[in-house]
Amino acid sequence: VGVGRGAQSGVLIKNAEALERMEKVDTLVVDKTGTLNGGKPSVVAVKTVAGIDEAELLRLTASLERSSEHPLAAAIVRAANERALPLAAVEAFDSPAGKGVTGVVSGRKLIIGNRRIMTEAGVDTGSLDQSADELRREGATAIFVSIDDKAAGIIAIADPIKATTPAAIAALKEAGIRVVMLTGDNATTAKVVAQKLGITEVEAEVLPEDKSKVVERFRSQGLVVAMAGDGVNDAPALAAADVGIAMGTGTDVAMERAGVTLLKGDLNGIVRARHLSAATM
């Protein structure tokens, strides 16, 4: 196994196979959260239905999300802490992958997540759909909240694009690499982010267990695919790709599954890794 680590490039190549394949990559599938953007989301708006107090909605939501490891959950908890809201204990916590979280807080049954989890629970989000779409068109992720099986509000979360990402995407496209954004987020939000970066292909609202299927679909078309991601739920897709690329700012699981790690989480490292691969071969 050969390991290369450049102080300037910030690229760790874990094995010879990744080094050999990198120059042949023609398609990059890149996860949005923590890869294209900074991975440090923050709450930018809280919308409630009539009769629901904004602070109480945030308090209940943060109490439940405190048990989750998702970056969006951490953003909600931070927002509640910044307002010094007293968080409560949680009962019956559950976290359906790629959908949201459920549980009981202060005797109230909560469901928090995307429209899919609300629909499956029989919660009518009609009173909130217009607000959700408006927030998405601004590039925010809209998180629905229901209390006792009734729509209660939306928490909007935004995560700025990394400063290094636009130039990296431009360099990848100039090198002839097809770039496809992959995300579990809503299609409207994903397309807003993609448009800012000049990415024309978007695979949105993809469940975590289906990310690897997207990679496999491209490979079945004869493409040589690299997958870039940072989270636990990206690991199977990283393993399914010809070359898995992990963000050094992400999870250990992602880095374990990847042949290449971008130590600084900078996508410009992918271009450098291809140059290194071509020179080596």
GROMACS .gro file of N, CA and C in nm, residues 166-179 197-198 268 271 274-275:
model
   60
  166PRO      N    1  -1.671   2.702  -0.541
  166PRO     CA    2  -1.696   2.746  -0.679
  166PRO      C    3  -1.577   2.727  -0.772
  167ALA      N    4  -1.457   2.765  -0.726
  167ALA     CA    5  -1.338   2.749  -0.809
  167ALA      C    6  -1.307   2.602  -0.833
  168ALA      N    7  -1.331   2.519  -0.733
  168ALA     CA    8  -1.304   2.376  -0.747
  168ALA      C    9  -1.396   2.314  -0.851
  169ILE      N   10  -1.525   2.346  -0.846
  169ILE     CA   11  -1.620   2.292  -0.944
  169ILE      C   12  -1.583   2.338  -1.084
  170ALA      N   13  -1.546   2.465  -1.098
  170ALA     CA   14  -1.506   2.518  -1.229
  170ALA      C   15  -1.383   2.443  -1.282
  171ALA      N   16  -1.286   2.416  -1.195
  171ALA     CA   17  -1.164   2.346  -1.236
  171ALA      C   18  -1.194   2.202  -1.276
  172LEU      N   19  -1.284   2.137  -1.203
  172LEU     CA   20  -1.321   1.999  -1.235
  172LEU      C   21  -1.389   1.992  -1.372
  173LYS      N   22  -1.480   2.086  -1.397
  173LYS     CA   23  -1.550   2.089  -1.526
  173LYS      C   24  -1.453   2.120  -1.640
  174GLU      N   25  -1.357   2.208  -1.613
  174GLU     CA   26  -1.257   2.241  -1.714
  174GLU      C   27  -1.170   2.120  -1.747
  175ALA      N   28  -1.152   2.034  -1.647
  175ALA     CA   29  -1.073   1.912  -1.667
  175ALA      C   30  -1.154   1.803  -1.737
  176GLY      N   31  -1.280   1.835  -1.771
  176GLY     CA   32  -1.361   1.740  -1.844
  176GLY      C   33  -1.438   1.642  -1.758
  177ILE      N   34  -1.449   1.672  -1.630
  177ILE     CA   35  -1.520   1.582  -1.539
  177ILE      C   36  -1.667   1.623  -1.529
  178ARG      N   37  -1.754   1.527  -1.544
  178ARG     CA   38  -1.899   1.548  -1.528
  178ARG      C   39  -1.928   1.552  -1.378
  179VAL      N   40  -1.990   1.660  -1.331
  179VAL     CA   41  -2.018   1.678  -1.188
  179VAL      C   42  -2.168   1.664  -1.162
  197LEU      N   43  -2.342   2.712  -0.837
  197LEU     CA   44  -2.212   2.650  -0.864
  197LEU      C   45  -2.195   2.609  -1.010
  198GLY      N   46  -2.298   2.631  -1.091
  198GLY     CA   47  -2.289   2.590  -1.231
  198GLY      C   48  -2.302   2.441  -1.251
  268ASN      N   49  -1.069   2.125  -0.444
  268ASN     CA   50  -0.958   2.147  -0.536
  268ASN      C   51  -0.859   2.031  -0.528
  271VAL      N   52  -0.870   1.771  -0.822
  271VAL     CA   53  -0.793   1.803  -0.942
  271VAL      C   54  -0.647   1.769  -0.919
  274ARG      N   55  -0.591   1.395  -0.939
  274ARG     CA   56  -0.590   1.345  -1.076
  274ARG      C   57  -0.456   1.374  -1.144
  275HIS      N   58  -0.402   1.492  -1.121
  275HIS     CA   59  -0.272   1.526  -1.178
  275HIS      C   60  -0.165   1.432  -1.123
   0.00000   0.00000   0.00000
